[in-house]
Amino acid sequence: MAKLYFYYASMNAGKSTTLLQADFNYRERGMRTLLFTAGIHDRGGKGVIDSRIGLKMSAIPFDDATDLRLIAEEEHFKAPLACILVDESQFLSATQVRQLAHLADEVGIPVLCYGLRTDFQGRLFPGSSELLALADALIEIKSVCECGRKATMNLRVDDAGNAIREGAQKEIGGNERYVALCRKHFMQRTASAV
């Protein structure tokens, strides 16, 4: 039976690298995969999954209006899909997560989603919330805080490295904009930003 998986972590944990390795493993064995990434995420270009260690792969960009189920079923009809992989899955809508659950449950295609659990304010993203509720398997990818503890939070910073507490939930950035921290240091840095 196919399952819906949610691989989650803080920034810089290697989520995209892990996704690209899984994709490579399927394709190396002659199996067909389908990759999606958030259209808002354009660090490596629109429709590109890129990792900080230099790996890249083309993917279908999605936004709130994208029908993932329809696209996947059409592709699966052309030639069977062995797996669907979704990068930046925190940007999925609740409806899209349910479409992915349908693909696992009714079509029999494993779906592997990779993304952040929480935003820079420590709040769940809508896609992550739905994945935490519906996924068959929740897998945490570990990252490290500056103190050596496990990083679980994503601190948004300004150009001077000061914590930012307010703003839009969706803002793309890399090491210049986000720092992965343990909860203790996240709370200390956000409290000092008052």
mmCIF file of C-alpha atoms in Angstrom:
data_model
loop_
_atom_site.group_PDB
_atom_site.id
_atom_site.type_symbol
_atom_site.label_atom_id
_atom_site.label_comp_id
_atom_site.label_asym_id
_atom_site.label_seq_id
_atom_site.Cartn_x
_atom_site.Cartn_y
_atom_site.Cartn_z
ATOM 1 C CA MET A 1 0.000 0.000 0.000
ATOM 2 C CA ALA A 2 1.336 3.434 -0.982
ATOM 3 C CA LYS A 3 1.813 6.022 1.769
ATOM 4 C CA LEU A 4 1.943 9.782 2.208
ATOM 5 C CA TYR A 5 5.211 10.809 3.889
ATOM 6 C CA PHE A 6 6.130 14.161 5.441
ATOM 7 C CA TYR A 7 9.852 14.814 5.879
ATOM 8 C CA TYR A 8 10.165 18.019 7.891
ATOM 9 C CA ALA A 9 12.989 20.060 9.368
ATOM 10 C CA SER A 10 14.272 23.535 10.025
ATOM 11 C CA MET A 11 16.208 25.485 7.423
ATOM 12 C CA ASN A 12 19.544 24.071 6.224
ATOM 13 C CA ALA A 13 18.784 20.486 7.262
ATOM 14 C CA GLY A 14 19.173 19.023 3.774
ATOM 15 C CA LYS A 15 15.521 18.483 2.855
ATOM 16 C CA SER A 16 16.013 19.239 -0.850
ATOM 17 C CA THR A 17 19.215 17.197 -0.949
ATOM 18 C CA THR A 18 17.390 14.228 0.585
ATOM 19 C CA LEU A 19 14.518 14.627 -1.909
ATOM 20 C CA LEU A 20 16.921 14.734 -4.871
ATOM 21 C CA GLN A 21 18.737 11.635 -3.590
ATOM 22 C CA ALA A 22 15.424 9.757 -3.295
ATOM 23 C CA ASP A 23 14.495 10.842 -6.827
ATOM 24 C CA PHE A 24 17.879 9.676 -8.116
ATOM 25 C CA ASN A 25 17.436 6.281 -6.446
ATOM 26 C CA TYR A 26 14.094 5.725 -8.210
ATOM 27 C CA ARG A 27 15.351 6.908 -11.604
ATOM 28 C CA GLU A 28 18.565 4.899 -11.340
ATOM 29 C CA ARG A 29 16.397 1.779 -11.157
ATOM 30 C CA GLY A 30 14.449 2.809 -14.250
ATOM 31 C CA MET A 31 11.405 4.033 -12.338
ATOM 32 C CA ARG A 32 9.490 7.160 -13.308
ATOM 33 C CA THR A 33 8.998 9.984 -10.803
ATOM 34 C CA LEU A 34 7.107 13.265 -10.759
ATOM 35 C CA LEU A 35 8.565 16.280 -8.950
ATOM 36 C CA PHE A 36 6.731 19.372 -7.707
ATOM 37 C CA THR A 37 8.081 22.516 -6.071
ATOM 38 C CA ALA A 38 6.470 25.737 -4.887
ATOM 39 C CA GLY A 39 6.314 28.364 -7.612
ATOM 40 C CA ILE A 40 7.119 31.033 -5.007
ATOM 41 C CA HIS A 41 10.464 29.335 -4.350
ATOM 42 C CA ASP A 42 12.781 30.620 -7.055
ATOM 43 C CA ARG A 43 16.246 30.516 -5.456
ATOM 44 C CA GLY A 44 17.541 28.271 -8.255
ATOM 45 C CA GLY A 45 14.987 29.457 -10.820
ATOM 46 C CA LYS A 46 11.261 28.871 -11.212
ATOM 47 C CA GLY A 47 10.449 25.169 -11.381
ATOM 48 C CA VAL A 48 13.844 24.084 -10.032
ATOM 49 C CA ILE A 49 14.545 22.091 -6.897
ATOM 50 C CA ASP A 50 18.013 23.091 -5.759
ATOM 51 C CA SER A 51 20.032 22.183 -2.726
ATOM 52 C CA ARG A 52 22.650 24.246 -0.978
ATOM 53 C CA ILE A 53 25.289 21.661 -1.931
ATOM 54 C CA GLY A 54 24.699 22.260 -5.629
ATOM 55 C CA LEU A 55 22.285 19.507 -6.704
ATOM 56 C CA LYS A 56 19.440 20.617 -9.009
ATOM 57 C CA MET A 57 16.485 19.098 -10.834
ATOM 58 C CA SER A 58 13.579 20.484 -12.834
ATOM 59 C CA ALA A 59 10.146 20.216 -11.249
ATOM 60 C CA ILE A 60 6.594 21.330 -11.904
ATOM 61 C CA PRO A 61 5.964 24.581 -10.019
ATOM 62 C CA PHE A 62 2.730 24.769 -8.017
ATOM 63 C CA ASP A 63 0.680 27.579 -6.524
ATOM 64 C CA ASP A 64 -2.626 27.552 -4.656
ATOM 65 C CA ALA A 65 -4.594 27.005 -7.889
ATOM 66 C CA THR A 66 -2.570 24.003 -9.123
ATOM 67 C CA ASP A 67 -4.485 20.709 -9.231
ATOM 68 C CA LEU A 68 -1.742 18.254 -8.243
ATOM 69 C CA ARG A 69 -4.098 15.286 -8.472
ATOM 70 C CA LEU A 70 -5.068 16.064 -12.076
ATOM 71 C CA ILE A 71 -1.454 16.578 -13.180
ATOM 72 C CA ALA A 72 -0.265 13.392 -11.474
ATOM 73 C CA GLU A 73 -3.123 11.262 -12.781
ATOM 74 C CA GLU A 74 -2.495 12.497 -16.347
ATOM 75 C CA GLU A 75 1.215 11.702 -16.031
ATOM 76 C CA HIS A 76 0.488 8.315 -14.454
ATOM 77 C CA PHE A 77 -1.865 7.491 -17.354
ATOM 78 C CA LYS A 78 0.929 8.236 -19.890
ATOM 79 C CA ALA A 79 3.386 5.942 -18.073
ATOM 80 C CA PRO A 80 3.174 4.596 -14.515
ATOM 81 C CA LEU A 81 4.704 6.746 -11.789
ATOM 82 C CA ALA A 82 6.725 5.006 -9.078
ATOM 83 C CA CYS A 83 6.771 8.041 -6.782
ATOM 84 C CA ILE A 84 5.713 11.682 -6.420
ATOM 85 C CA LEU A 85 8.126 14.018 -4.621
ATOM 86 C CA VAL A 86 7.132 17.487 -3.381
ATOM 87 C CA ASP A 87 9.670 20.103 -2.279
ATOM 88 C CA GLU A 88 8.714 23.179 -0.219
ATOM 89 C CA SER A 89 5.570 21.317 0.864
ATOM 90 C CA GLN A 90 4.841 23.859 3.593
ATOM 91 C CA PHE A 91 3.422 25.998 0.759
ATOM 92 C CA LEU A 92 0.800 23.400 -0.208
ATOM 93 C CA SER A 93 -2.833 24.206 0.499
ATOM 94 C CA ALA A 94 -4.943 21.872 2.628
ATOM 95 C CA THR A 95 -6.791 20.863 -0.549
ATOM 96 C CA GLN A 96 -3.540 19.952 -2.272
ATOM 97 C CA VAL A 97 -2.429 17.794 0.660
ATOM 98 C CA ARG A 98 -5.753 15.952 0.384
ATOM 99 C CA GLN A 99 -5.141 15.512 -3.360
ATOM 100 C CA LEU A 100 -1.763 13.940 -2.549
ATOM 101 C CA ALA A 101 -3.389 11.654 0.045
ATOM 102 C CA HIS A 102 -5.855 10.554 -2.657
ATOM 103 C CA LEU A 103 -2.963 9.723 -5.007
ATOM 104 C CA ALA A 104 -1.407 7.505 -2.331
ATOM 105 C CA ASP A 105 -4.662 5.897 -1.172
ATOM 106 C CA GLU A 106 -6.649 5.506 -4.383
ATOM 107 C CA VAL A 107 -4.073 5.526 -7.192
ATOM 108 C CA GLY A 108 -1.358 3.686 -5.267
ATOM 109 C CA ILE A 109 1.526 6.125 -5.811
ATOM 110 C CA PRO A 110 3.831 6.826 -2.843
ATOM 111 C CA VAL A 111 4.042 10.579 -2.125
ATOM 112 C CA LEU A 112 7.092 12.036 -0.377
ATOM 113 C CA CYS A 113 6.705 15.636 0.850
ATOM 114 C CA TYR A 114 9.630 17.688 2.146
ATOM 115 C CA GLY A 115 9.263 21.015 3.924
ATOM 116 C CA LEU A 116 9.385 23.233 6.950
ATOM 117 C CA ARG A 117 7.114 22.529 9.881
ATOM 118 C CA THR A 118 6.938 26.084 11.246
ATOM 119 C CA ASP A 119 7.519 29.642 10.063
ATOM 120 C CA PHE A 120 9.703 32.408 11.523
ATOM 121 C CA GLN A 121 7.098 33.069 14.245
ATOM 122 C CA GLY A 122 6.962 29.430 15.330
ATOM 123 C CA ARG A 123 3.556 28.882 13.696
ATOM 124 C CA LEU A 124 2.581 25.983 11.478
ATOM 125 C CA PHE A 125 2.347 26.573 7.751
ATOM 126 C CA PRO A 126 -1.053 25.507 6.310
ATOM 127 C CA GLY A 127 0.508 22.733 4.222
ATOM 128 C CA SER A 128 2.585 21.473 7.133
ATOM 129 C CA SER A 129 -0.433 21.486 9.422
ATOM 130 C CA GLU A 130 -2.419 19.337 7.004
ATOM 131 C CA LEU A 131 0.523 17.004 6.414
ATOM 132 C CA LEU A 132 1.032 16.558 10.168
ATOM 133 C CA ALA A 133 -2.642 15.604 10.386
ATOM 134 C CA LEU A 134 -2.845 13.262 7.373
ATOM 135 C CA ALA A 135 0.582 11.795 6.605
ATOM 136 C CA ASP A 136 1.113 8.095 7.212
ATOM 137 C CA ALA A 137 4.706 8.739 8.272
ATOM 138 C CA LEU A 138 6.295 11.804 9.869
ATOM 139 C CA ILE A 139 10.076 11.882 9.534
ATOM 140 C CA GLU A 140 12.193 14.603 11.096
ATOM 141 C CA ILE A 141 15.418 15.488 9.308
ATOM 142 C CA LYS A 142 17.852 16.783 11.898
ATOM 143 C CA SER A 143 19.703 20.092 11.788
ATOM 144 C CA VAL A 144 22.014 21.717 14.323
ATOM 145 C CA CYS A 145 21.685 24.988 16.257
ATOM 146 C CA GLU A 146 24.715 27.203 16.846
ATOM 147 C CA CYS A 147 24.880 25.724 20.390
ATOM 148 C CA GLY A 148 25.065 22.140 19.128
ATOM 149 C CA ARG A 149 21.513 21.145 20.090
ATOM 150 C CA LYS A 150 18.924 20.041 17.538
ATOM 151 C CA ALA A 151 17.593 23.006 15.540
ATOM 152 C CA THR A 152 13.804 22.988 15.256
ATOM 153 C CA MET A 153 12.984 26.664 14.661
ATOM 154 C CA ASN A 154 13.568 29.149 11.821
ATOM 155 C CA LEU A 155 14.576 32.662 12.857
ATOM 156 C CA ARG A 156 14.101 35.393 10.245
ATOM 157 C CA VAL A 157 16.791 38.079 10.469
ATOM 158 C CA ASP A 158 17.459 41.481 8.931
ATOM 159 C CA ASP A 159 20.688 42.534 7.174
ATOM 160 C CA ALA A 160 22.382 43.120 10.535
ATOM 161 C CA GLY A 161 21.386 39.678 11.881
ATOM 162 C CA ASN A 162 18.675 41.009 14.208
ATOM 163 C CA ALA A 163 15.559 38.903 14.744
ATOM 164 C CA ILE A 164 12.421 39.900 12.849
ATOM 165 C CA ARG A 165 9.119 39.133 14.589
ATOM 166 C CA GLU A 166 6.545 40.568 12.166
ATOM 167 C CA GLY A 167 5.886 40.168 8.453
ATOM 168 C CA ALA A 168 4.392 37.933 5.808
ATOM 169 C CA GLN A 169 4.511 34.209 6.498
ATOM 170 C CA LYS A 170 5.852 33.490 3.019
ATOM 171 C CA GLU A 171 9.228 35.084 2.348
ATOM 172 C CA ILE A 172 11.912 33.220 0.467
ATOM 173 C CA GLY A 173 15.502 33.498 1.605
ATOM 174 C CA GLY A 174 18.640 31.605 2.412
ATOM 175 C CA ASN A 175 21.366 31.918 5.027
ATOM 176 C CA GLU A 176 21.260 35.719 4.716
ATOM 177 C CA ARG A 177 17.610 35.753 5.834
ATOM 178 C CA TYR A 178 17.066 32.709 8.089
ATOM 179 C CA VAL A 179 18.936 30.985 10.908
ATOM 180 C CA ALA A 180 18.064 27.505 12.194
ATOM 181 C CA LEU A 181 18.001 27.468 16.001
ATOM 182 C CA CYS A 182 16.944 25.280 18.907
ATOM 183 C CA ARG A 183 13.780 26.420 20.675
ATOM 184 C CA LYS A 184 15.721 27.964 23.593
ATOM 185 C CA HIS A 185 17.812 30.225 21.376
ATOM 186 C CA PHE A 186 14.861 31.023 19.108
ATOM 187 C CA MET A 187 12.855 32.196 22.139
ATOM 188 C CA GLN A 188 15.783 34.226 23.479
ATOM 189 C CA ARG A 189 16.449 35.942 20.130
ATOM 190 C CA THR A 190 12.777 36.709 19.427
ATOM 191 C CA ALA A 191 12.219 37.996 22.984
ATOM 192 C CA SER A 192 15.166 40.373 22.619
ATOM 193 C CA ALA A 193 13.664 41.703 19.363
ATOM 194 C CA VAL A 194 10.806 43.367 21.261
#
